[in-house]
PDB file of C-alpha atoms and ligand atoms in Angstrom:
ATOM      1  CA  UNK A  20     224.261 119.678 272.846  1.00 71.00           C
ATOM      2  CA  UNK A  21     225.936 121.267 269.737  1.00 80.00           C
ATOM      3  CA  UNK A  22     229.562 122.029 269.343  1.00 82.00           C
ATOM      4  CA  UNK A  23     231.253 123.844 267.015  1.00 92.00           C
ATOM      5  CA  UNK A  24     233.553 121.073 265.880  1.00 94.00           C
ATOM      6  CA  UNK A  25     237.183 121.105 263.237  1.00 96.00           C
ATOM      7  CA  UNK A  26     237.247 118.583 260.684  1.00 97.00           C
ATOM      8  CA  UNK A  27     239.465 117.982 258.074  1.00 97.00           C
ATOM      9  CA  UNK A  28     239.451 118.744 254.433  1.00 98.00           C
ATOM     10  CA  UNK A  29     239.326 115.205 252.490  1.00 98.00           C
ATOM     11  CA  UNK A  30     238.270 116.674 249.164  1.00 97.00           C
ATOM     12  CA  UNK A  31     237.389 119.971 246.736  1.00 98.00           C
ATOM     13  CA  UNK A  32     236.316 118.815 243.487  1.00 98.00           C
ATOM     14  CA  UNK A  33     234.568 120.965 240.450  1.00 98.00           C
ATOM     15  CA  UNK A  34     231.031 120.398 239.424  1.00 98.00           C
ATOM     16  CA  UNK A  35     230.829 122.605 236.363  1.00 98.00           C
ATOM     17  CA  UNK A  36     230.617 126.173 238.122  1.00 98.00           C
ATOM     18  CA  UNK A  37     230.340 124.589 241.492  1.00 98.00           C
ATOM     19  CA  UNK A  38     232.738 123.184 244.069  1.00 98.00           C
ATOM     20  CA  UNK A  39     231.641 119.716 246.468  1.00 98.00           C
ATOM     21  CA  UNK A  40     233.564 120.143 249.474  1.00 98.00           C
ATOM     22  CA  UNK A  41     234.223 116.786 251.008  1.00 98.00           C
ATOM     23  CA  UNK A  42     234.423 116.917 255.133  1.00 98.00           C
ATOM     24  CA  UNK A  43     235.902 114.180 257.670  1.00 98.00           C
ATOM     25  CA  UNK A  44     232.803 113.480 259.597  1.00 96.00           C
ATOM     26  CA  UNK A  45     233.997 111.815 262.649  1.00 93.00           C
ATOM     27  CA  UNK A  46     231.214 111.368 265.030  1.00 91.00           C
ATOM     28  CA  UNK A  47     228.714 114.197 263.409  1.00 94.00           C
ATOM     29  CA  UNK A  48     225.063 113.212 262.866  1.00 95.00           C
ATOM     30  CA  UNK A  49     224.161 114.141 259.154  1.00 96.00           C
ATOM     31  CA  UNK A  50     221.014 114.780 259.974  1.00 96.00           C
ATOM     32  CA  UNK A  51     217.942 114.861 257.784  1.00 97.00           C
ATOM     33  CA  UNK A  52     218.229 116.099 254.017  1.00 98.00           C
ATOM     34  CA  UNK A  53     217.404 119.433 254.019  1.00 98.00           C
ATOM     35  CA  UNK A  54     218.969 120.262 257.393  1.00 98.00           C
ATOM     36  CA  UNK A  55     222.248 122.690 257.300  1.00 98.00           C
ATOM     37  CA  UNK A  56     226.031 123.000 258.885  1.00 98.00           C
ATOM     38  CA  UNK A  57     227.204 126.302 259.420  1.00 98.00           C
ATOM     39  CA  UNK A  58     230.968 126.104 258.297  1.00 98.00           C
ATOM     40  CA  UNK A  59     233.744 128.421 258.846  1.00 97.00           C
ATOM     41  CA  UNK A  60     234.722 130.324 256.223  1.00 95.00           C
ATOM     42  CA  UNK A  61     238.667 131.222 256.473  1.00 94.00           C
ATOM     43  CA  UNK A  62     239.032 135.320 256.562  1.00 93.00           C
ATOM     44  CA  UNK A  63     234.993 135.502 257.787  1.00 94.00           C
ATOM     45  CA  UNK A  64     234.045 136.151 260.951  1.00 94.00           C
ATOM     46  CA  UNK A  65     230.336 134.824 260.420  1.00 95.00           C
ATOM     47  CA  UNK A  66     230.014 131.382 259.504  1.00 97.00           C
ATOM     48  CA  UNK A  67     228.016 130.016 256.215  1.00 98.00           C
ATOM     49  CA  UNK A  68     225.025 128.238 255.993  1.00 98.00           C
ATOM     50  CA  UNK A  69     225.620 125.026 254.025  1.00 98.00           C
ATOM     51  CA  UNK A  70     223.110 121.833 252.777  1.00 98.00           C
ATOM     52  CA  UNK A  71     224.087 118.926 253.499  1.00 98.00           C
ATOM     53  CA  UNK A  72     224.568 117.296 249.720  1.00 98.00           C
ATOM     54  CA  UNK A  73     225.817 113.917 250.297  1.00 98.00           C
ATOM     55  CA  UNK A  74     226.847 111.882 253.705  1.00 97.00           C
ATOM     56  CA  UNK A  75     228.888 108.426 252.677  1.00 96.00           C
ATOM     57  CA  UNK A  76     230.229 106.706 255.226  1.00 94.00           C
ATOM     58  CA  UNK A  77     232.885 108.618 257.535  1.00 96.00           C
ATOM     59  CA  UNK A  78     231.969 112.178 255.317  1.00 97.00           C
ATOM     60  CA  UNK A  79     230.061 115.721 254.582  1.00 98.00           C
ATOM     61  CA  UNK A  80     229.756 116.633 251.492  1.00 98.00           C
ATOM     62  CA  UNK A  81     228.826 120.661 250.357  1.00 98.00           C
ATOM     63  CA  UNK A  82     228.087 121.452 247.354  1.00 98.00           C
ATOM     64  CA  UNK A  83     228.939 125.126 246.752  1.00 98.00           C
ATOM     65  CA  UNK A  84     228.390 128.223 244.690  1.00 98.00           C
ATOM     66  CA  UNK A  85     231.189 130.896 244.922  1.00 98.00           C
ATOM     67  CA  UNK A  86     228.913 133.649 244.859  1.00 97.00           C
ATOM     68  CA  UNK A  87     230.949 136.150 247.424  1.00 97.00           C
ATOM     69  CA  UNK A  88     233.362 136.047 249.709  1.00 97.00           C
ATOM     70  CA  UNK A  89     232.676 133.907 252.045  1.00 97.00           C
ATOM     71  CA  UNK A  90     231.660 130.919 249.929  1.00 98.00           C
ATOM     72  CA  UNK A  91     234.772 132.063 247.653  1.00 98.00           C
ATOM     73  CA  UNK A  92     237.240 130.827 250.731  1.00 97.00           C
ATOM     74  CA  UNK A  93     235.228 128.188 251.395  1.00 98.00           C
ATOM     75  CA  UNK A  94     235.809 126.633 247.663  1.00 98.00           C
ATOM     76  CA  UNK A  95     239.941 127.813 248.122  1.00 97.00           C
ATOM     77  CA  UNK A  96     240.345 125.315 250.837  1.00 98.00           C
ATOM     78  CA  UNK A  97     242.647 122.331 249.793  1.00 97.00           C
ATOM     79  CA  UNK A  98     242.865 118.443 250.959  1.00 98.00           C
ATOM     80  CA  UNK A  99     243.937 118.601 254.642  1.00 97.00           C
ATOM     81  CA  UNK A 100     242.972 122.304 256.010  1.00 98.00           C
ATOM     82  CA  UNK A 101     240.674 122.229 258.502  1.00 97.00           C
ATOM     83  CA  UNK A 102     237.786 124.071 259.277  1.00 97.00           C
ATOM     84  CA  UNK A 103     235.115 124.678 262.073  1.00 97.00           C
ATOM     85  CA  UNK A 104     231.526 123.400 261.486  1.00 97.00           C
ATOM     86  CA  UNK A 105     228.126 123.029 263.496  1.00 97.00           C
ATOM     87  CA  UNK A 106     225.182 121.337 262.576  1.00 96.00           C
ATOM     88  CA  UNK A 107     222.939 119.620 261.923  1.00 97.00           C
ATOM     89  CA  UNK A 108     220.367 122.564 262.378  1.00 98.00           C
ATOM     90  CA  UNK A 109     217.159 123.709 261.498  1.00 97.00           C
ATOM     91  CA  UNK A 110     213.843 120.958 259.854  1.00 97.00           C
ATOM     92  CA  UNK A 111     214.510 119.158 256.969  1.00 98.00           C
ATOM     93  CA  UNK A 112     212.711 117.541 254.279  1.00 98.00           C
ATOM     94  CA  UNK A 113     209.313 115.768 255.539  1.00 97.00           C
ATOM     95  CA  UNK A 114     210.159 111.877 254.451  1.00 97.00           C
ATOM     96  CA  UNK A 115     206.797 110.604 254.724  1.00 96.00           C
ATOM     97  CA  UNK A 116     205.630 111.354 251.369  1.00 96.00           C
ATOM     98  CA  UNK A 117     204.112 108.685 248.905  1.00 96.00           C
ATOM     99  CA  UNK A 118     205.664 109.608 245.373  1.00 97.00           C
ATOM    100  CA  UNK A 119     208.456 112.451 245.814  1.00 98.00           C
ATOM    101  CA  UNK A 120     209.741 114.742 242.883  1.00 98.00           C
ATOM    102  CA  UNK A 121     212.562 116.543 243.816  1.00 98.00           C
ATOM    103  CA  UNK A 122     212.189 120.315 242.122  1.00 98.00           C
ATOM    104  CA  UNK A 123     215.409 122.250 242.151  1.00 98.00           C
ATOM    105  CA  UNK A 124     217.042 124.872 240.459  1.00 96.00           C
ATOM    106  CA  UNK A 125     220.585 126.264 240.474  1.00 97.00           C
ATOM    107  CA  UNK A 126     222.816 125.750 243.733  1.00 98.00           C
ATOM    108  CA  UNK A 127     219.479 124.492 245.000  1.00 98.00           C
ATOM    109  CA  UNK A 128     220.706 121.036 243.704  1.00 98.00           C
ATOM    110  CA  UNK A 129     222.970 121.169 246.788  1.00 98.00           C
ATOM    111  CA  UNK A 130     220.452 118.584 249.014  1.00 98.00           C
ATOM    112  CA  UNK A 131     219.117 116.879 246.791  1.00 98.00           C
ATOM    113  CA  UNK A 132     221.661 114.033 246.637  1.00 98.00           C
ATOM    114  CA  UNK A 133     221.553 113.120 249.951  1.00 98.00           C
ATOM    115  CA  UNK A 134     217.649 113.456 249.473  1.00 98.00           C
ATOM    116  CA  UNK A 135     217.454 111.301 246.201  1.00 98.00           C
ATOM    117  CA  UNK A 136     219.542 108.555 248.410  1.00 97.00           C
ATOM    118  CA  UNK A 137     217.461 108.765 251.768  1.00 98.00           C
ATOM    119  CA  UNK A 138     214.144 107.984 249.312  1.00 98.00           C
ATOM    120  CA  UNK A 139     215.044 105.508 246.989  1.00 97.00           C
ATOM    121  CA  UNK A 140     216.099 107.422 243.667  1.00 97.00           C
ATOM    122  CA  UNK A 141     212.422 109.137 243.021  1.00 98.00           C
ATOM    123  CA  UNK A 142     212.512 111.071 239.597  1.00 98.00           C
ATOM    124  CA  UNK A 143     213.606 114.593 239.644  1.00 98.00           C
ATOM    125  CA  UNK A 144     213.588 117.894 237.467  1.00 98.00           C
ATOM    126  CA  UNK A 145     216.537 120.230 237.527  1.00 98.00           C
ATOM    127  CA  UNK A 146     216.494 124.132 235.979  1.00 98.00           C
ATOM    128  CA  UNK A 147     220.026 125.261 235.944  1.00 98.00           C
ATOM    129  CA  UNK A 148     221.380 128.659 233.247  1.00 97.00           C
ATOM    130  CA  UNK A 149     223.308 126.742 231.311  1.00 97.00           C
ATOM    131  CA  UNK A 150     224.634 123.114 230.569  1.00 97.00           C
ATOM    132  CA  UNK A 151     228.252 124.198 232.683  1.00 98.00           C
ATOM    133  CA  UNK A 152     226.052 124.529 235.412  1.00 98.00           C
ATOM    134  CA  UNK A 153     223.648 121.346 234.208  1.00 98.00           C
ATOM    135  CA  UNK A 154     227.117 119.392 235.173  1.00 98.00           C
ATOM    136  CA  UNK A 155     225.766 119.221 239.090  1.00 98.00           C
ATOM    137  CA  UNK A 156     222.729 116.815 237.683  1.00 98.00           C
ATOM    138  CA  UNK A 157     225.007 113.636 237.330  1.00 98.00           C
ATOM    139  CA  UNK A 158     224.812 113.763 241.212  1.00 98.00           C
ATOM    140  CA  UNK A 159     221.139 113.120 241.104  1.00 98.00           C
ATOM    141  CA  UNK A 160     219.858 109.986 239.719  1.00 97.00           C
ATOM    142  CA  UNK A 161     216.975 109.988 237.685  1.00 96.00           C
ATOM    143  CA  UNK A 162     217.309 113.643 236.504  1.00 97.00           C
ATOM    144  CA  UNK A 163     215.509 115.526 234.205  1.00 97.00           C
ATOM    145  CA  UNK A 164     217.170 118.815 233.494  1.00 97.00           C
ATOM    146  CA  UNK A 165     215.775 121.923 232.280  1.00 97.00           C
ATOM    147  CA  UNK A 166     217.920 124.523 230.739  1.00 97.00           C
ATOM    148  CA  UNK A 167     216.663 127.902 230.678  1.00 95.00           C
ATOM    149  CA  UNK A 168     214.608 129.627 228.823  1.00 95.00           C
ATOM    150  CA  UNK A 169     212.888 125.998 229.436  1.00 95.00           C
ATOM    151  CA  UNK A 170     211.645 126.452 233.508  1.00 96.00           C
ATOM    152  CA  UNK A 171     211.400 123.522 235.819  1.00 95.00           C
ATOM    153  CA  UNK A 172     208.000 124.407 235.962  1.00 95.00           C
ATOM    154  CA  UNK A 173     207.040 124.184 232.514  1.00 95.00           C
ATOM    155  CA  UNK A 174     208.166 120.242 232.669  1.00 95.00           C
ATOM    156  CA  UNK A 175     207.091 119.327 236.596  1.00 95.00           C
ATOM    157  CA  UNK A 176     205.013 116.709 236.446  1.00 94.00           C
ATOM    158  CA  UNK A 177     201.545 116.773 237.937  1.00 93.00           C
ATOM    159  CA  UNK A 178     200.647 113.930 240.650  1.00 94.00           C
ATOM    160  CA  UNK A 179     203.618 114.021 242.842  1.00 97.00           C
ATOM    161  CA  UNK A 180     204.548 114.881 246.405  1.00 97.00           C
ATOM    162  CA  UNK A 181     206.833 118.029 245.745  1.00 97.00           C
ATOM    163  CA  UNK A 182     210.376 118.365 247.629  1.00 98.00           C
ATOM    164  CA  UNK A 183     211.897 122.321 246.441  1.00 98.00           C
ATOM    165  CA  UNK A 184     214.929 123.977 246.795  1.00 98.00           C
ATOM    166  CA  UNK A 185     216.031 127.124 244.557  1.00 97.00           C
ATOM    167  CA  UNK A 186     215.860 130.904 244.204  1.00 95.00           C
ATOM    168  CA  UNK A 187     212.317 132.606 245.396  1.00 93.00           C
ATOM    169  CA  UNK A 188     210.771 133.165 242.194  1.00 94.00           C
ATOM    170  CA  UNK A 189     211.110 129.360 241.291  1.00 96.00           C
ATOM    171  CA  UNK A 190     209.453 128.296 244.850  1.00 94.00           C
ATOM    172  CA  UNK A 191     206.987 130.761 244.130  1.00 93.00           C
ATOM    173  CA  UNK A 192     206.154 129.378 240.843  1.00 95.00           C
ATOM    174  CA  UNK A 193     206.416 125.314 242.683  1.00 95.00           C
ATOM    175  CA  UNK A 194     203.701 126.744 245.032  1.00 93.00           C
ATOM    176  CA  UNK A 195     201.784 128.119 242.597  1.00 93.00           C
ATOM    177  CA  UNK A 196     201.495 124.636 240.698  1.00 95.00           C
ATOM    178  CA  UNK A 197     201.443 122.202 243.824  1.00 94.00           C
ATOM    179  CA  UNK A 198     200.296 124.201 246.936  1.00 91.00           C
ATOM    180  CA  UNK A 199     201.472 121.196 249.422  1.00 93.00           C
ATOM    181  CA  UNK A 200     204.789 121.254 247.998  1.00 96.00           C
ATOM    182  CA  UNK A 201     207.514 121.398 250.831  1.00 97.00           C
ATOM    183  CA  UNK A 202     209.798 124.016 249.811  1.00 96.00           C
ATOM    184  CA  UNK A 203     213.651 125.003 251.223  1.00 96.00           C
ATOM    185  CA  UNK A 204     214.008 128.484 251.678  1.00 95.00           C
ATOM    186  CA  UNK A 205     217.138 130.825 252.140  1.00 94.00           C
ATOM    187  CA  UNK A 206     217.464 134.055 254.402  1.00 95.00           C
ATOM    188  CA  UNK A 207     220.793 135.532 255.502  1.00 95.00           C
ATOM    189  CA  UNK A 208     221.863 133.143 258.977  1.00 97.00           C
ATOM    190  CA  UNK A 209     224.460 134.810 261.399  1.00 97.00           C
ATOM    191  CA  UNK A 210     224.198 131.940 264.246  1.00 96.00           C
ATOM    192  CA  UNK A 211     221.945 128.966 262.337  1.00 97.00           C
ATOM    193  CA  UNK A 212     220.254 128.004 265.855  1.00 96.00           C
ATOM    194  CA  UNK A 213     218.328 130.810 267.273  1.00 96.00           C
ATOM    195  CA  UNK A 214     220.166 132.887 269.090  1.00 96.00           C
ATOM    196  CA  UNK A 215     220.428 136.567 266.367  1.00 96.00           C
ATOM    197  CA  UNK A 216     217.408 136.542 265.130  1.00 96.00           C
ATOM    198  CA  UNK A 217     219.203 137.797 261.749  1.00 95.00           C
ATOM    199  CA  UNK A 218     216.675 135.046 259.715  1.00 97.00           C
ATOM    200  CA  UNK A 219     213.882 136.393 260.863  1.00 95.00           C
ATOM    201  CA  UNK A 220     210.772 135.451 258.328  1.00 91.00           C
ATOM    202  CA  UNK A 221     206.682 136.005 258.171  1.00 86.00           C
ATOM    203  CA  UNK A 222     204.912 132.525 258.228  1.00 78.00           C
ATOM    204  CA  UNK A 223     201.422 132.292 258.334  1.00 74.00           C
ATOM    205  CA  UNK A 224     201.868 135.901 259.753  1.00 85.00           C
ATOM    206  CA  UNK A 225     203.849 135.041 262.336  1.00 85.00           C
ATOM    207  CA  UNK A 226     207.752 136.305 262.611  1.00 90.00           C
ATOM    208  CA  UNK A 227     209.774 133.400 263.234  1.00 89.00           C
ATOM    209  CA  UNK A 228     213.511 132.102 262.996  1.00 95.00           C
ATOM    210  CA  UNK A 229     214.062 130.271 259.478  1.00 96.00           C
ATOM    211  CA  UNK A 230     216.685 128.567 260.795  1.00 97.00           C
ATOM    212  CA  UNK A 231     214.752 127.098 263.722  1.00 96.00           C
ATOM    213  CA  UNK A 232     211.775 126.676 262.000  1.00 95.00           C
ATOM    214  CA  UNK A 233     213.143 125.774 258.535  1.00 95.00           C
ATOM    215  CA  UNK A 234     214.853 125.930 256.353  1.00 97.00           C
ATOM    216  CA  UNK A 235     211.874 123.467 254.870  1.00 96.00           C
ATOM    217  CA  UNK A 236     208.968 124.747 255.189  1.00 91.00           C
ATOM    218  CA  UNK A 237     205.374 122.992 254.322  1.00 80.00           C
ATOM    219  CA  UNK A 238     203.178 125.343 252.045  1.00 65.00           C
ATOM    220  CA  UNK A 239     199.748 123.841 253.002  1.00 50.00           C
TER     221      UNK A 239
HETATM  222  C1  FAD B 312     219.809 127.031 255.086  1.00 88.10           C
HETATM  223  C2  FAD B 312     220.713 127.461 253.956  1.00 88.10           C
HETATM  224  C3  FAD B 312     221.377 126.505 253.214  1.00 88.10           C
HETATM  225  C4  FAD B 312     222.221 126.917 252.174  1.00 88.10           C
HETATM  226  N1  FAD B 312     222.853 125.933 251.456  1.00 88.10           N
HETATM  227  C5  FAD B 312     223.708 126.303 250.481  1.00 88.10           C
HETATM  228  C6  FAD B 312     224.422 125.294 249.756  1.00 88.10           C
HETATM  229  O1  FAD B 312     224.272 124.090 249.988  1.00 88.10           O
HETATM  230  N2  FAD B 312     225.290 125.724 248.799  1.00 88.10           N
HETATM  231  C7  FAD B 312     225.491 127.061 248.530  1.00 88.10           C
HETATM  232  O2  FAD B 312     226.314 127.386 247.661  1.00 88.10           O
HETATM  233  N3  FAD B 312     224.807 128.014 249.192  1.00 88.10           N
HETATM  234  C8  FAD B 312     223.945 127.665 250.171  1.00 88.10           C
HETATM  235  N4  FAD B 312     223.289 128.637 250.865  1.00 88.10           N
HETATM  236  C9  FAD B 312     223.554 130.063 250.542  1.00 88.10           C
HETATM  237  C10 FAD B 312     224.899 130.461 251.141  1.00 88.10           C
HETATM  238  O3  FAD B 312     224.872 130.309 252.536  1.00 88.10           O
HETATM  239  C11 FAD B 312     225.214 131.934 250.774  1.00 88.10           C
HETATM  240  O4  FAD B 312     225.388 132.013 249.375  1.00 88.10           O
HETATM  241  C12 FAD B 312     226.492 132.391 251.441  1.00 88.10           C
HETATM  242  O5  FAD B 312     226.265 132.536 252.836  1.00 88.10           O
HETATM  243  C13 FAD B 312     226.960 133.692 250.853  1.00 88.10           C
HETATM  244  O6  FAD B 312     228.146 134.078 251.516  1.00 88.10           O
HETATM  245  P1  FAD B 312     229.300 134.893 250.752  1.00 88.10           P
HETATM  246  O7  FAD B 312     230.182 135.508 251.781  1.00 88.10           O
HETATM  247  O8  FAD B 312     229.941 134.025 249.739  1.00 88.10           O
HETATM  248  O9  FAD B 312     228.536 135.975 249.943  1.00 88.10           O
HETATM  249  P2  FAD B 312     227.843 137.324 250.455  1.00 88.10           P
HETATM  250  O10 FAD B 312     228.706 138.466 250.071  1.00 88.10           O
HETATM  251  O11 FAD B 312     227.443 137.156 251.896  1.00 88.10           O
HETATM  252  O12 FAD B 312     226.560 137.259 249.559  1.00 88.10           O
HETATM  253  C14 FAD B 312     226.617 137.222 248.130  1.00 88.10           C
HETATM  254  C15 FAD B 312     225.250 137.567 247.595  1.00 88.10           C
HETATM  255  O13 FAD B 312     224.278 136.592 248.032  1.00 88.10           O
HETATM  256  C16 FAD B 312     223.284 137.214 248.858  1.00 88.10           C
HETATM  257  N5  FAD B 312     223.040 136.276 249.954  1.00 88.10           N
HETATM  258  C17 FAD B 312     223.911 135.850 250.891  1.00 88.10           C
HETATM  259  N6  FAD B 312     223.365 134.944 251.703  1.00 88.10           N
HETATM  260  C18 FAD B 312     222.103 134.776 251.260  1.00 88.10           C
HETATM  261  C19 FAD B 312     221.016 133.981 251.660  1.00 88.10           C
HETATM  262  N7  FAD B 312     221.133 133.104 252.669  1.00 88.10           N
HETATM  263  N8  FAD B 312     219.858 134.084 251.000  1.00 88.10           N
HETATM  264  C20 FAD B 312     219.723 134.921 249.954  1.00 88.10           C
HETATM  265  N9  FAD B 312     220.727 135.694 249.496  1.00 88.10           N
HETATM  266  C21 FAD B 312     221.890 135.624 250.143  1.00 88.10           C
HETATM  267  C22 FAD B 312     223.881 138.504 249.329  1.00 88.10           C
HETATM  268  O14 FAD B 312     222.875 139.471 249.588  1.00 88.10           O
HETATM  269  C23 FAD B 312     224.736 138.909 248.138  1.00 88.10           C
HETATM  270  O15 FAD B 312     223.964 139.467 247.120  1.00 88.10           O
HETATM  271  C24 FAD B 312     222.409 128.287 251.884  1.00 88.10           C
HETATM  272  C25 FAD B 312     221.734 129.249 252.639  1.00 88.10           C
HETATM  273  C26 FAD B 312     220.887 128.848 253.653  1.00 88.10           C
HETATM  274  C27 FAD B 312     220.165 129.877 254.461  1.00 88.10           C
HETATM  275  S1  FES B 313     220.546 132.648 262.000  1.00 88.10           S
HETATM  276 FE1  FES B 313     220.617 133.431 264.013  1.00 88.10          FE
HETATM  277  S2  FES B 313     218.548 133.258 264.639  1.00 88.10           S
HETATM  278 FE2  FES B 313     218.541 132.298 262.699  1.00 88.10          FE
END
């Protein structure tokens, strides 16, 4: 049964342009990489959907991009406020997979440390806009990063068992070059479990909820 829950702040640290929001966990499951938390935003009625980007012992970590207002307050919290959350939701990252890449760009770094950590350190490539925002790579081992105009798909690898998260042009371009790639997609989320049907997505030309049936979805 999930409850909206209030944890305390423990942490808000800068990642180049990004802020890692560090949780008290208490008793929450972290779920799989690639799941989400919704989190309250102070000042926001709606919650936000979050990644989980790293789970150590006794916390959540978030990795965030202040990109309106909502994620804004979210990076303005300080050690000790607390704030409601609710997760994990939706699928996450298949973990059955033989030899993973992680492909990311931008904020869609966010799961891939808890990711990297669940398999083992595979190798990764990371496409960020500039080196300020290349900073969020030291949280991945094994990183190669791209900086644009180089593209994360102009130095993938070929051979590997694809693991995506970024804007919808790069997973486009992922799926072009590795069709089974299992990719993390975004749509605005009002509720994150099913209930508004504000994600509502065509796959395999059927409407469904992304955040019930994703955010990972398998391309194959
Ligand atoms: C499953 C999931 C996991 C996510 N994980 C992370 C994460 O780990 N770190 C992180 O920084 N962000 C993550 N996001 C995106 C984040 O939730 C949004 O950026 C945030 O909700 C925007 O809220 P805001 O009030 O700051 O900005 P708003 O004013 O709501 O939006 C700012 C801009 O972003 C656009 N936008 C907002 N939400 C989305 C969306 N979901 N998809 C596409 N465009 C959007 C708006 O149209 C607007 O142009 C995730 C989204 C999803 C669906
Ligand atoms: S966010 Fe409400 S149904 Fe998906």
């Amino acid at each position: 049964m999930l409850r909206r829950e209030a944890r305390s702040v423990l942490g808000v640290e800068a990642v180049g342009p990004y802020t890692l929001l560090r949780l008290e966990r208490g008793g929450l499951d972290p779920g799989t990489p690639g799941q989400f938390f919704m989190l309250e935003a102070p000042g926001r009625l709606l919650p936000r959907p979050m990644s989980v980007c790293l789970a150590p012992l006794g916390e959540l970590g978030f990795l965030i991009d202040p990109v309106g207002p909502g994620t804004r307050a979210l990076c303005q919290l300080s050690t000790g406020d607390r704030i409601g959350i609710l997760g994990p939701l939706g699928q996450g990252y298949r973990l059955d997979v033989e030899r993973p890449l992680l492909v990311g760009g931008g904020i869609g770094v966010a799961p891939f440390p808890y990711l990297s950590e669940t398999l083992g350190g595979p190798p990764a490539v990371l496409g960020f806009r500039s080196g300020w925002h290349a900073e969020a790579a030291a949280l991945v081992p094994n990183a190669e990063v791209a900086i644009e105009p180089t593209y994360v798909t102009d130095v993938m690898p070929p051979g590997h068992d694809v693991l995506a998260c970024g804007p919808e042009p790069m997973l486009e371009a992922v799926r072009r070059l590795a069709s089974d790639a299992q990719l993390a997609w975004e749509a605005p989320m009002a509720c994150g479990y099913g209930a508004c049907y504000g994600c509502v997505v065509e796959i395999d030309g059927e409407l469904e909820r992304l955040c019930v049936e994703g955010p990972v979805l398998a391309t194959a």
